[in-house]
mmCIF file of N, CA and C in Angstrom:
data_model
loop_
_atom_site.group_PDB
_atom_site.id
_atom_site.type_symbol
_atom_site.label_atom_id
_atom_site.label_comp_id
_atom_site.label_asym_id
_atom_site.label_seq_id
_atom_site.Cartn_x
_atom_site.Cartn_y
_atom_site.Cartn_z
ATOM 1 N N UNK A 1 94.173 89.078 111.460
ATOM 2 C CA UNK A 1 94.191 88.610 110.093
ATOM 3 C C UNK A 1 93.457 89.597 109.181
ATOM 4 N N UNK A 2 92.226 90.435 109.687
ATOM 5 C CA UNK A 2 91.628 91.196 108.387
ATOM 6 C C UNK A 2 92.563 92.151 108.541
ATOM 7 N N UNK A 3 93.586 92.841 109.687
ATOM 8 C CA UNK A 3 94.061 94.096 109.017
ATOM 9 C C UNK A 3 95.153 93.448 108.058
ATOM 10 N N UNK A 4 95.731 92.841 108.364
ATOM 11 C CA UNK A 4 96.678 92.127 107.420
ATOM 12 C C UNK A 4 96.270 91.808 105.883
ATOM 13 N N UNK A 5 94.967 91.196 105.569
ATOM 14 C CA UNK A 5 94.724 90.838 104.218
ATOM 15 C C UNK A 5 94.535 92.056 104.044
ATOM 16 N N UNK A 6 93.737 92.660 104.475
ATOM 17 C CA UNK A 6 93.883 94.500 103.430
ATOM 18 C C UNK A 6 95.017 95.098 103.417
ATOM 19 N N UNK A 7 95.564 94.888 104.223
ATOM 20 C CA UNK A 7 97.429 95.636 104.043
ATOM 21 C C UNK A 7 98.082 94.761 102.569
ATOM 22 N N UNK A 8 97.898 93.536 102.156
ATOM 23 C CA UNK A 8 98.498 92.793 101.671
ATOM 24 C C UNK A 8 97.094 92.675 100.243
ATOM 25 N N UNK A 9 96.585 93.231 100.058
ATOM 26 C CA UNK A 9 95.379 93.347 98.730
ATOM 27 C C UNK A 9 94.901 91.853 98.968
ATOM 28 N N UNK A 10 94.481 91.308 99.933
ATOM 29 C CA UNK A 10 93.800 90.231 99.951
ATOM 30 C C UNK A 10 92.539 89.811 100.640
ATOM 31 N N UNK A 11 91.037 89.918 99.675
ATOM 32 C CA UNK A 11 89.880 89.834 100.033
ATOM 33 C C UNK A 11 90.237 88.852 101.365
ATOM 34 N N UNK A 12 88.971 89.247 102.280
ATOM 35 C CA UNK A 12 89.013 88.904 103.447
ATOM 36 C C UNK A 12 87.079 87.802 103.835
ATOM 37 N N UNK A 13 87.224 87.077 103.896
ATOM 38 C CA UNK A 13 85.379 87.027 104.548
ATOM 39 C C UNK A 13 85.827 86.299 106.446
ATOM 40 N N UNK A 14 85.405 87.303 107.126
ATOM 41 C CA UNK A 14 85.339 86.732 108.427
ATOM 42 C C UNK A 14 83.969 86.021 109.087
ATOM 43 N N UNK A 15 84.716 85.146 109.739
ATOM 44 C CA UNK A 15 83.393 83.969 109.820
ATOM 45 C C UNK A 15 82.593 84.329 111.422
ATOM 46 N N UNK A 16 82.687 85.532 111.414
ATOM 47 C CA UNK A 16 81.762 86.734 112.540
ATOM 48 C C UNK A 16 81.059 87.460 112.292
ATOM 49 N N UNK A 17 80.060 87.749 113.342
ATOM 50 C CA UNK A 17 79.356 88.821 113.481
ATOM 51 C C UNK A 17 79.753 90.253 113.539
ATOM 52 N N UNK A 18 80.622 90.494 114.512
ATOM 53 C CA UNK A 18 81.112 91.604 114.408
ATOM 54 C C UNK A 18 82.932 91.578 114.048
ATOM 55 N N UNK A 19 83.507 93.136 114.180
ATOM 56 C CA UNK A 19 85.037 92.823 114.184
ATOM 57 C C UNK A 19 85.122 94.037 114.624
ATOM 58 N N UNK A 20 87.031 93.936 115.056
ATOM 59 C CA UNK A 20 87.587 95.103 115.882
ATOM 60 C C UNK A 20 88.106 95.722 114.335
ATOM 61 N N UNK A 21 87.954 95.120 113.244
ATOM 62 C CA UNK A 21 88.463 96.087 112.118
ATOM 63 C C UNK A 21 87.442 96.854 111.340
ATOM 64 N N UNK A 22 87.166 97.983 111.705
ATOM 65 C CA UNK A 22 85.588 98.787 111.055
ATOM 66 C C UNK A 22 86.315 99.151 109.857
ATOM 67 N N UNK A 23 87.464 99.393 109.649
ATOM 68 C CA UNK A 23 88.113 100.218 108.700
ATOM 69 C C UNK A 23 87.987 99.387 107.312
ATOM 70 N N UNK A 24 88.131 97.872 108.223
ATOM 71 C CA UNK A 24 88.297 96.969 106.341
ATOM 72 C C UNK A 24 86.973 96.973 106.184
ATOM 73 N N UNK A 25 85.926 96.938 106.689
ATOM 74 C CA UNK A 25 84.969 97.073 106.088
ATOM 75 C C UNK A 25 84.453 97.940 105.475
ATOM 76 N N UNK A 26 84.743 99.263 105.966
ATOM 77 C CA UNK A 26 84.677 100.491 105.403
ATOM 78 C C UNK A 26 85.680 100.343 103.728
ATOM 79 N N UNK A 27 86.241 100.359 103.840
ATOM 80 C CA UNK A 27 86.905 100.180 102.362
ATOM 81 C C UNK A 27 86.695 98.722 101.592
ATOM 82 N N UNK A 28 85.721 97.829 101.864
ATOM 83 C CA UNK A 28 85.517 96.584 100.975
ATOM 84 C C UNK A 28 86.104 95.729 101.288
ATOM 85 N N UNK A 29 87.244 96.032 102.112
ATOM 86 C CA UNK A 29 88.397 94.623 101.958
ATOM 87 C C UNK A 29 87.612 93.279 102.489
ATOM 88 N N UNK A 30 87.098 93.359 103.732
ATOM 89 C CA UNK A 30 86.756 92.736 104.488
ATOM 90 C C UNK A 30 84.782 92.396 104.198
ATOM 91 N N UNK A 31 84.333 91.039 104.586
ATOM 92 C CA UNK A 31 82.965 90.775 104.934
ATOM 93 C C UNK A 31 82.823 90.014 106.049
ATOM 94 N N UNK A 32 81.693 90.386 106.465
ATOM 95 C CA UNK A 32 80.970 89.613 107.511
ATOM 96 C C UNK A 32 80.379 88.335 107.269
ATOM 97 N N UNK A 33 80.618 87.277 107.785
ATOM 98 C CA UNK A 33 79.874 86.338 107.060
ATOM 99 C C UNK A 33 79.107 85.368 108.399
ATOM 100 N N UNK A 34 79.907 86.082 109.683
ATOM 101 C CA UNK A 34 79.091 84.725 110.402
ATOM 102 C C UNK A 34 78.885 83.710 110.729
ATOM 103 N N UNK A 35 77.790 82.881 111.364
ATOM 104 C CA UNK A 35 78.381 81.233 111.194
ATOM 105 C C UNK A 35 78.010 80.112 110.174
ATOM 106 N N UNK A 36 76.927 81.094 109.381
ATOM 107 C CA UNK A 36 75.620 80.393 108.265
ATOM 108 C C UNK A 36 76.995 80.174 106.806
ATOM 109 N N UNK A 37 76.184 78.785 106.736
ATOM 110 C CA UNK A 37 77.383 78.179 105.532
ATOM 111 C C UNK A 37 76.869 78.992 104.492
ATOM 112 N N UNK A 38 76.313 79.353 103.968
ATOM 113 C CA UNK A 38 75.667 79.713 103.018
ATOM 114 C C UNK A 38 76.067 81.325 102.622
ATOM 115 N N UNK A 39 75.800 81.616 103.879
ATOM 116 C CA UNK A 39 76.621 83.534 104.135
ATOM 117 C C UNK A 39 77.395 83.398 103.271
ATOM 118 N N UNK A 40 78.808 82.058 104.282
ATOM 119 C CA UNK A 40 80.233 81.999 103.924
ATOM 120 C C UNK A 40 80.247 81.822 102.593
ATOM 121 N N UNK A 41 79.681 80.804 102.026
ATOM 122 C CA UNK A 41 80.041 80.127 100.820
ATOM 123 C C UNK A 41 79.509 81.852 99.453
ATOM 124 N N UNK A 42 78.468 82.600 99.738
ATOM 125 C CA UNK A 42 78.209 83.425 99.246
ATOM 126 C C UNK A 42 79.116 84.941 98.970
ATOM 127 N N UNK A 43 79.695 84.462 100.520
ATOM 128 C CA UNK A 43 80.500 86.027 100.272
ATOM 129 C C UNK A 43 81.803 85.936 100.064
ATOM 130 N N UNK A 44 82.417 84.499 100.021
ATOM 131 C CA UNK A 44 83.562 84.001 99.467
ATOM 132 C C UNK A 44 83.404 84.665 97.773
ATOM 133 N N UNK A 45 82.538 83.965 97.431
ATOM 134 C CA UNK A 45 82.028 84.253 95.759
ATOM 135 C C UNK A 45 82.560 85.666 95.319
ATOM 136 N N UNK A 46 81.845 86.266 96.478
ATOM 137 C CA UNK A 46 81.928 87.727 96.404
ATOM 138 C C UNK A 46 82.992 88.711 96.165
ATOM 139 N N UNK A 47 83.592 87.931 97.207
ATOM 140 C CA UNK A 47 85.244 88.545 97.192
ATOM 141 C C UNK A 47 86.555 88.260 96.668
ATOM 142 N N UNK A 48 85.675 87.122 96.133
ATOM 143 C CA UNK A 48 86.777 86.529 95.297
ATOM 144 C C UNK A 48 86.826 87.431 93.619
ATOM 145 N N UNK A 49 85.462 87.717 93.308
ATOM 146 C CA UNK A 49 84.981 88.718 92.254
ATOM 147 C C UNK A 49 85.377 89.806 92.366
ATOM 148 N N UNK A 50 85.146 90.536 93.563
ATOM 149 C CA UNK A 50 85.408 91.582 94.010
ATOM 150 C C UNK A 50 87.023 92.578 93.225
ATOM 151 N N UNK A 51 87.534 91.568 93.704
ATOM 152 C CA UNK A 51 89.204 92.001 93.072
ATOM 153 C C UNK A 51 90.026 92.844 94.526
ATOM 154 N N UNK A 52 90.767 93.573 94.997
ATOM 155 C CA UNK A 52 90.926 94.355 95.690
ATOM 156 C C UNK A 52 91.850 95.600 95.283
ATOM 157 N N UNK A 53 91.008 96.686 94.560
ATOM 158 C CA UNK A 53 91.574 97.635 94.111
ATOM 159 C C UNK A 53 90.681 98.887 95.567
ATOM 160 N N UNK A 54 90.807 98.505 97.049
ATOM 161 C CA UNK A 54 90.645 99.271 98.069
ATOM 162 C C UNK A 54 91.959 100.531 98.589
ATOM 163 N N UNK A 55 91.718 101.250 98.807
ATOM 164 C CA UNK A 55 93.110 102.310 99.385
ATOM 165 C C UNK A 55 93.292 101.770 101.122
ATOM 166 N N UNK A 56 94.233 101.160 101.413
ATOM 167 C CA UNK A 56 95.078 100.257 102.504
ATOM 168 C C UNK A 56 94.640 101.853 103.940
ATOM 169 N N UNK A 57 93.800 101.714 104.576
ATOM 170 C CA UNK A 57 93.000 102.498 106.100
ATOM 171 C C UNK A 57 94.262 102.106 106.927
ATOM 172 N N UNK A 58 94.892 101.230 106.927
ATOM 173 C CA UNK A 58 96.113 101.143 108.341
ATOM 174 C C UNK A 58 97.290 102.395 108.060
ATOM 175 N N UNK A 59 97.254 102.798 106.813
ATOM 176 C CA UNK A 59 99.214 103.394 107.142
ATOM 177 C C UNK A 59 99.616 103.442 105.847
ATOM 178 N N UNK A 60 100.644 103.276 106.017
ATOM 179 C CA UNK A 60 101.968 103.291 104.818
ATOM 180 C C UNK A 60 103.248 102.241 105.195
ATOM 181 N N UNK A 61 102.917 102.324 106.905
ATOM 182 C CA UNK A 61 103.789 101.306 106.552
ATOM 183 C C UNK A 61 104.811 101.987 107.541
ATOM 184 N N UNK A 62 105.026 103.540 107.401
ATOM 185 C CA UNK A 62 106.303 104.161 108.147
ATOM 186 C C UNK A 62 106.392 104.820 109.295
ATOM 187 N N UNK A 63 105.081 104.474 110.056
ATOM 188 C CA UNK A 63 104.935 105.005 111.251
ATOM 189 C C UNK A 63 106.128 105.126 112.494
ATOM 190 N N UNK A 64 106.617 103.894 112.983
ATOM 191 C CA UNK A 64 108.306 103.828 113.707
ATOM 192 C C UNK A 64 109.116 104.613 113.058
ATOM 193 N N UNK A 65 109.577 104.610 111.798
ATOM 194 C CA UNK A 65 110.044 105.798 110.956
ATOM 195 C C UNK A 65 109.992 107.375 111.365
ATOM 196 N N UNK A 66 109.223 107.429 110.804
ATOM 197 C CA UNK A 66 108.320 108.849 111.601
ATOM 198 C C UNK A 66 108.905 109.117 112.678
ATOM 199 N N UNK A 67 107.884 108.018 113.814
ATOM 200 C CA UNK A 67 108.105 108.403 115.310
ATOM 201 C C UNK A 67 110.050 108.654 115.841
ATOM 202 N N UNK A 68 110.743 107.833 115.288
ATOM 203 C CA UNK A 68 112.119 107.990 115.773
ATOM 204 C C UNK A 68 112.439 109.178 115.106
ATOM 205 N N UNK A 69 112.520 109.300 113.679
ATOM 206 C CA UNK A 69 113.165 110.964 113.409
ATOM 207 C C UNK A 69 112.699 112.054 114.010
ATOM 208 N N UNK A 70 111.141 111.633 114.711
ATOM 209 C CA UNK A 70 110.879 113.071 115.192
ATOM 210 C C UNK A 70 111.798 113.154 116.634
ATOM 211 N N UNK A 71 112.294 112.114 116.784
ATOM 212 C CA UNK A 71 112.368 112.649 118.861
ATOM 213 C C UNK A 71 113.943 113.245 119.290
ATOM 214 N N UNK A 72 113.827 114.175 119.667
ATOM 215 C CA UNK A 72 115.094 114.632 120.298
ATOM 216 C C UNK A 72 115.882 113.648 120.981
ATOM 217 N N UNK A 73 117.213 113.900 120.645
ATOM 218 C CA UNK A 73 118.336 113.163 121.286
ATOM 219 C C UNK A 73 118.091 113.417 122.752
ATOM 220 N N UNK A 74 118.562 112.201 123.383
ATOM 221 C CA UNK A 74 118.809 112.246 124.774
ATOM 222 C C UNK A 74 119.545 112.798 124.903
ATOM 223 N N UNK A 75 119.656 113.687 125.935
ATOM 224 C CA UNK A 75 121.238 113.975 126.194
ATOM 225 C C UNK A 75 121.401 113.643 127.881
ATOM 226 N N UNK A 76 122.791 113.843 127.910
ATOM 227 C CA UNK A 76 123.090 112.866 129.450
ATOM 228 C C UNK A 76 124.349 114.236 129.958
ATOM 229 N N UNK A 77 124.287 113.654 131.294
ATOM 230 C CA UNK A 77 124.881 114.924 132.162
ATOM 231 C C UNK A 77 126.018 114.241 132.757
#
């Protein structure tokens, strides 16, 4: 779900300690919030203010793209 809300410009607050997404955090998309209501309820605020004018860390989007035009035809005998 956080790489997705930053792919899609949508503030993120995860209700963890850590995450496998360093990247949304690195660009804002994403917060840590943990299990403390208070975190949550704070960094909701946050990101809801925030806005999400972040540059999208996953891609473009055309990676399969890419990968198929690059590969040589099979060829068969």
């Amino acid at each position: 779900m956080q790489e997705e809300t930053c792919i899609l410009g949508v503030p993120c607050v995860t209700l963890r300690d850590n995450t496998e997404r360093p990247e949304a955090l690195e660009v804002k998309s994403n917060v840590l919030a943990g299990a403390d209501a208070l975190r949550m309820v704070e960094n909701a605020k946050r990101m809801m203010q925030q806005g999400n004018g972040w540059k999208n860390p996953f891609g473009d989007g055309r990676a399969g793209r890419i990968i198929v035009n690059d590969q040589e035809p099979i060829k068969y005998s």
